[in-house]
mmCIF file of C-alpha atoms in Angstrom:
data_model
loop_
_atom_site.group_PDB
_atom_site.id
_atom_site.type_symbol
_atom_site.label_atom_id
_atom_site.label_comp_id
_atom_site.label_asym_id
_atom_site.label_seq_id
_atom_site.Cartn_x
_atom_site.Cartn_y
_atom_site.Cartn_z
ATOM 1 C CA MET A 26 0.139 -0.112 -0.087
ATOM 2 C CA THR A 27 1.219 3.517 -1.104
ATOM 3 C CA ASP A 28 2.180 5.294 2.156
ATOM 4 C CA PHE A 29 0.030 8.529 1.967
ATOM 5 C CA GLN A 30 -0.137 11.418 4.654
ATOM 6 C CA GLN A 31 -3.591 12.461 3.862
ATOM 7 C CA ARG A 32 -6.445 10.103 5.247
ATOM 8 C CA ASP A 33 -9.628 12.096 5.112
ATOM 9 C CA PRO A 34 -11.440 11.604 1.756
ATOM 10 C CA SER A 35 -13.677 14.522 2.691
ATOM 11 C CA SER A 36 -10.692 16.889 2.279
ATOM 12 C CA PRO A 37 -9.188 18.077 -1.007
ATOM 13 C CA ALA A 38 -5.806 17.366 0.537
ATOM 14 C CA PHE A 39 -6.488 13.735 0.466
ATOM 15 C CA TRP A 40 -7.336 13.793 -3.384
ATOM 16 C CA ASP A 41 -4.625 16.241 -4.203
ATOM 17 C CA GLU A 42 -2.083 13.698 -2.930
ATOM 18 C CA ARG A 43 -3.206 10.726 -4.894
ATOM 19 C CA PHE A 44 -3.496 12.808 -8.054
ATOM 20 C CA GLU A 45 -0.268 14.110 -7.639
ATOM 21 C CA ARG A 46 1.273 10.899 -7.056
ATOM 22 C CA ASN A 47 -0.561 9.190 -10.002
ATOM 23 C CA PHE A 48 -2.279 6.937 -7.769
ATOM 24 C CA THR A 49 -5.926 6.925 -9.363
ATOM 25 C CA PRO A 50 -7.095 3.163 -9.360
ATOM 26 C CA TRP A 51 -10.713 4.408 -10.115
ATOM 27 C CA ASP A 52 -9.568 6.116 -13.245
ATOM 28 C CA LYS A 53 -10.803 4.441 -16.254
ATOM 29 C CA GLY A 54 -8.887 6.600 -18.636
ATOM 30 C CA GLY A 55 -11.707 6.869 -20.988
ATOM 31 C CA VAL A 56 -15.630 6.918 -21.174
ATOM 32 C CA PRO A 57 -17.693 3.989 -19.944
ATOM 33 C CA GLN A 58 -19.900 2.338 -22.749
ATOM 34 C CA ALA A 59 -23.246 2.905 -20.624
ATOM 35 C CA LEU A 60 -22.525 6.629 -20.800
ATOM 36 C CA ARG A 61 -21.783 6.535 -24.350
ATOM 37 C CA ASP A 62 -25.025 4.769 -24.936
ATOM 38 C CA PHE A 63 -27.033 7.027 -22.717
ATOM 39 C CA ALA A 64 -25.714 10.411 -24.297
ATOM 40 C CA ALA A 65 -26.519 8.958 -27.727
ATOM 41 C CA ALA A 66 -29.932 8.080 -26.595
ATOM 42 C CA ASN A 67 -30.497 11.559 -24.854
ATOM 43 C CA GLY A 68 -30.084 15.008 -24.721
ATOM 44 C CA PRO A 69 -28.274 17.369 -25.074
ATOM 45 C CA LEU A 70 -28.880 17.930 -21.274
ATOM 46 C CA VAL A 71 -27.654 20.581 -18.934
ATOM 47 C CA THR A 72 -25.418 18.349 -16.750
ATOM 48 C CA LEU A 73 -23.236 18.421 -13.797
ATOM 49 C CA ILE A 74 -20.355 15.909 -13.155
ATOM 50 C CA PRO A 75 -19.425 16.190 -9.546
ATOM 51 C CA GLY A 76 -15.891 14.859 -8.351
ATOM 52 C CA CYS A 77 -14.937 14.831 -11.824
ATOM 53 C CA GLY A 78 -11.372 13.760 -11.480
ATOM 54 C CA SER A 79 -10.102 13.246 -14.944
ATOM 55 C CA ALA A 80 -13.171 14.646 -16.451
ATOM 56 C CA TYR A 81 -12.865 12.507 -19.776
ATOM 57 C CA GLU A 82 -16.982 12.289 -19.888
ATOM 58 C CA LEU A 83 -16.955 16.146 -20.117
ATOM 59 C CA ALA A 84 -15.132 16.129 -23.271
ATOM 60 C CA LEU A 85 -17.596 13.603 -24.727
ATOM 61 C CA LEU A 86 -20.449 15.269 -23.644
ATOM 62 C CA ALA A 87 -19.195 18.844 -24.699
ATOM 63 C CA GLU A 88 -18.500 17.382 -28.154
ATOM 64 C CA LEU A 89 -21.949 16.102 -28.503
ATOM 65 C CA GLY A 90 -23.282 19.607 -27.751
ATOM 66 C CA TRP A 91 -24.323 19.131 -24.161
ATOM 67 C CA ASN A 92 -24.067 22.052 -21.678
ATOM 68 C CA ALA A 93 -21.987 20.057 -19.229
ATOM 69 C CA THR A 94 -19.800 21.248 -16.191
ATOM 70 C CA ALA A 95 -17.523 19.262 -14.295
ATOM 71 C CA ILE A 96 -16.411 20.151 -10.786
ATOM 72 C CA ASP A 97 -13.939 18.889 -8.328
ATOM 73 C CA PHE A 98 -12.670 20.262 -4.999
ATOM 74 C CA SER A 99 -9.149 19.224 -5.455
ATOM 75 C CA PRO A 100 -6.881 21.601 -7.173
ATOM 76 C CA ALA A 101 -4.666 18.671 -8.566
ATOM 77 C CA ALA A 102 -7.879 16.747 -9.960
ATOM 78 C CA VAL A 103 -9.210 19.948 -11.479
ATOM 79 C CA ALA A 104 -5.730 20.388 -13.403
ATOM 80 C CA GLN A 105 -5.687 16.893 -14.603
ATOM 81 C CA GLY A 106 -9.390 17.247 -15.646
ATOM 82 C CA LYS A 107 -8.604 20.492 -17.548
ATOM 83 C CA ALA A 108 -5.711 18.797 -19.432
ATOM 84 C CA ALA A 109 -8.078 15.771 -20.234
ATOM 85 C CA ALA A 110 -10.787 18.168 -21.598
ATOM 86 C CA GLY A 111 -8.632 20.036 -23.925
ATOM 87 C CA PRO A 112 -10.613 22.517 -25.777
ATOM 88 C CA HIS A 113 -13.540 22.416 -23.088
ATOM 89 C CA ALA A 114 -11.138 22.932 -20.170
ATOM 90 C CA ALA A 115 -13.051 26.076 -19.221
ATOM 91 C CA ARG A 116 -15.916 23.792 -18.169
ATOM 92 C CA VAL A 117 -13.955 22.104 -15.558
ATOM 93 C CA VAL A 118 -14.203 23.998 -12.280
ATOM 94 C CA GLU A 119 -12.662 24.067 -8.814
ATOM 95 C CA ALA A 120 -15.663 23.754 -6.724
ATOM 96 C CA ASP A 121 -17.396 22.262 -3.580
ATOM 97 C CA PHE A 122 -20.321 20.282 -4.638
ATOM 98 C CA PHE A 123 -22.022 21.401 -1.610
ATOM 99 C CA HIS A 124 -21.825 24.975 -2.354
ATOM 100 C CA TRP A 125 -21.675 25.139 -6.101
ATOM 101 C CA GLN A 126 -24.538 26.890 -7.847
ATOM 102 C CA PRO A 127 -25.586 25.950 -11.575
ATOM 103 C CA ALA A 128 -25.790 28.876 -14.093
ATOM 104 C CA ALA A 129 -28.898 27.003 -15.655
ATOM 105 C CA PRO A 130 -31.352 24.468 -14.145
ATOM 106 C CA LEU A 131 -29.639 21.029 -14.174
ATOM 107 C CA GLN A 132 -31.475 18.161 -16.325
ATOM 108 C CA LEU A 133 -28.695 15.524 -15.301
ATOM 109 C CA ILE A 134 -26.288 14.780 -12.623
ATOM 110 C CA TYR A 135 -23.747 12.045 -13.701
ATOM 111 C CA GLU A 136 -22.591 9.967 -10.978
ATOM 112 C CA ARG A 137 -19.434 8.322 -11.396
ATOM 113 C CA ALA A 138 -17.325 7.216 -8.311
ATOM 114 C CA PHE A 139 -18.483 10.429 -6.337
ATOM 115 C CA LEU A 140 -20.637 8.733 -3.744
ATOM 116 C CA CYS A 141 -18.272 5.900 -3.107
ATOM 117 C CA ALA A 142 -15.586 8.510 -2.641
ATOM 118 C CA MET A 143 -17.281 10.002 -0.023
ATOM 119 C CA PRO A 144 -17.376 8.933 3.714
ATOM 120 C CA ARG A 145 -20.562 6.892 4.240
ATOM 121 C CA ALA A 146 -21.385 9.590 7.122
ATOM 122 C CA MET A 147 -21.644 12.122 4.289
ATOM 123 C CA TRP A 148 -24.008 10.069 2.242
ATOM 124 C CA PRO A 149 -27.272 11.622 3.226
ATOM 125 C CA GLN A 150 -25.900 15.132 2.663
ATOM 126 C CA VAL A 151 -24.880 13.987 -1.019
ATOM 127 C CA ALA A 152 -28.355 12.451 -1.485
ATOM 128 C CA ALA A 153 -29.902 15.693 -0.092
ATOM 129 C CA ARG A 154 -27.890 17.894 -2.401
ATOM 130 C CA TRP A 155 -28.798 15.695 -5.708
ATOM 131 C CA ALA A 156 -32.299 16.291 -4.857
ATOM 132 C CA GLN A 157 -31.853 20.090 -4.219
ATOM 133 C CA LEU A 158 -30.350 20.399 -7.512
ATOM 134 C CA LEU A 159 -32.342 18.480 -9.700
ATOM 135 C CA ALA A 160 -36.007 19.621 -10.446
ATOM 136 C CA PRO A 161 -38.987 17.103 -10.821
ATOM 137 C CA GLY A 162 -38.323 15.046 -14.175
ATOM 138 C CA ALA A 163 -34.776 15.733 -13.976
ATOM 139 C CA LEU A 164 -32.250 12.614 -13.840
ATOM 140 C CA LEU A 165 -29.267 11.143 -11.715
ATOM 141 C CA ALA A 166 -27.630 8.700 -13.909
ATOM 142 C CA GLY A 167 -24.372 6.890 -13.629
ATOM 143 C CA PHE A 168 -22.591 4.091 -11.757
ATOM 144 C CA PHE A 169 -23.164 2.948 -8.382
ATOM 145 C CA PHE A 170 -20.739 0.631 -6.368
ATOM 146 C CA PHE A 171 -22.181 -2.071 -4.354
ATOM 147 C CA ASP A 172 -19.891 -3.583 -1.505
ATOM 148 C CA ASP A 173 -19.629 -4.202 2.008
ATOM 149 C CA ALA A 174 -16.015 -3.865 2.568
ATOM 150 C CA PRO A 175 -15.752 -1.586 5.947
ATOM 151 C CA LYS A 176 -12.620 0.327 4.395
ATOM 152 C CA GLY A 177 -12.474 2.757 1.626
ATOM 153 C CA PRO A 178 -12.675 4.759 -0.491
ATOM 154 C CA PRO A 179 -14.284 3.231 -2.632
ATOM 155 C CA PHE A 180 -16.975 2.924 0.049
ATOM 156 C CA GLY A 181 -19.690 0.444 -1.290
ATOM 157 C CA ILE A 182 -23.129 0.645 -0.402
ATOM 158 C CA SER A 183 -26.001 -1.957 -0.318
ATOM 159 C CA ARG A 184 -28.997 -1.824 -2.601
ATOM 160 C CA ALA A 185 -31.213 -1.356 0.547
ATOM 161 C CA GLN A 186 -28.993 1.616 1.969
ATOM 162 C CA LEU A 187 -29.153 3.293 -1.620
ATOM 163 C CA ASP A 188 -32.940 2.937 -1.818
ATOM 164 C CA SER A 189 -33.366 4.444 1.694
ATOM 165 C CA LEU A 190 -31.172 7.265 0.461
ATOM 166 C CA LEU A 191 -32.995 7.939 -2.501
ATOM 167 C CA GLN A 192 -36.639 6.709 -2.796
ATOM 168 C CA ALA A 193 -38.027 9.654 -1.032
ATOM 169 C CA ASP A 194 -36.932 11.885 -3.881
ATOM 170 C CA PHE A 195 -36.246 9.516 -6.821
ATOM 171 C CA ALA A 196 -37.449 6.655 -8.727
ATOM 172 C CA CYS A 197 -35.200 4.160 -10.138
ATOM 173 C CA ILE A 198 -36.004 3.811 -13.879
ATOM 174 C CA VAL A 199 -32.921 1.821 -15.142
ATOM 175 C CA ASP A 200 -30.792 -0.880 -13.273
ATOM 176 C CA ASP A 201 -28.279 -2.550 -15.548
ATOM 177 C CA ALA A 202 -25.307 -4.476 -15.148
ATOM 178 C CA VAL A 203 -21.983 -3.022 -16.370
ATOM 179 C CA GLY A 204 -19.675 -5.162 -18.774
ATOM 180 C CA ASP A 205 -16.676 -2.681 -18.851
ATOM 181 C CA SER A 206 -15.812 -2.011 -15.370
ATOM 182 C CA ILE A 207 -12.123 -1.316 -14.455
ATOM 183 C CA PRO A 208 -10.739 -3.709 -11.899
ATOM 184 C CA VAL A 209 -11.584 -1.918 -8.417
ATOM 185 C CA PHE A 210 -15.298 -1.975 -9.458
ATOM 186 C CA ALA A 211 -15.693 -5.109 -11.350
ATOM 187 C CA GLY A 212 -18.877 -7.056 -10.708
ATOM 188 C CA LYS A 213 -19.733 -4.503 -7.822
ATOM 189 C CA GLU A 214 -21.274 -1.744 -9.820
ATOM 190 C CA ARG A 215 -24.632 -1.207 -11.513
ATOM 191 C CA TRP A 216 -25.515 1.433 -14.455
ATOM 192 C CA MET A 217 -28.506 3.224 -12.818
ATOM 193 C CA VAL A 218 -30.952 6.139 -13.737
ATOM 194 C CA TRP A 219 -33.148 7.755 -11.140
ATOM 195 C CA ARG A 220 -35.612 10.325 -12.063
ATOM 196 C CA ARG A 221 -36.439 13.008 -9.706
ATOM 197 C CA LEU A 222 -39.966 12.873 -8.246
#
């Protein structure tokens, strides 16, 4: 195990250290097929990508004409995201998900290893913020990591926990297996779409 000084994943410094040392086992190095398929079938949508990391998805969505913004609270992640986004680098913004405000009403929040990066105690805050940012009919779509290992990140969730987090404000309309997971998520993630009630 790499010897890191920062141990609190709710701190930007935790993620800065990992990006600066190129320790990013959650980084696919590209765009997952389920998002490609979703983008081809929907949109363009006003989209937020929280905890964007390298922001490969932002470049894809921007090239498809989507009004997408990627945010991360780690300066090192934002620098990497801007580099990966190329001509769309201005859409990668250093911001805290819990305080960021959209310029236009969001139609989609894309979830990719954001919830599982947060300590479990913060999950109710994440779910409440998703609900706050999305109007009725808007979508929360992406990958959800199901695991019961006590340590993380990634911090896995059970389906019952996810339902209890989201069912007051969202209805699950898609729940599919993922065929192109990276090793850290293999066999433990689902592509899900939740519609804001």
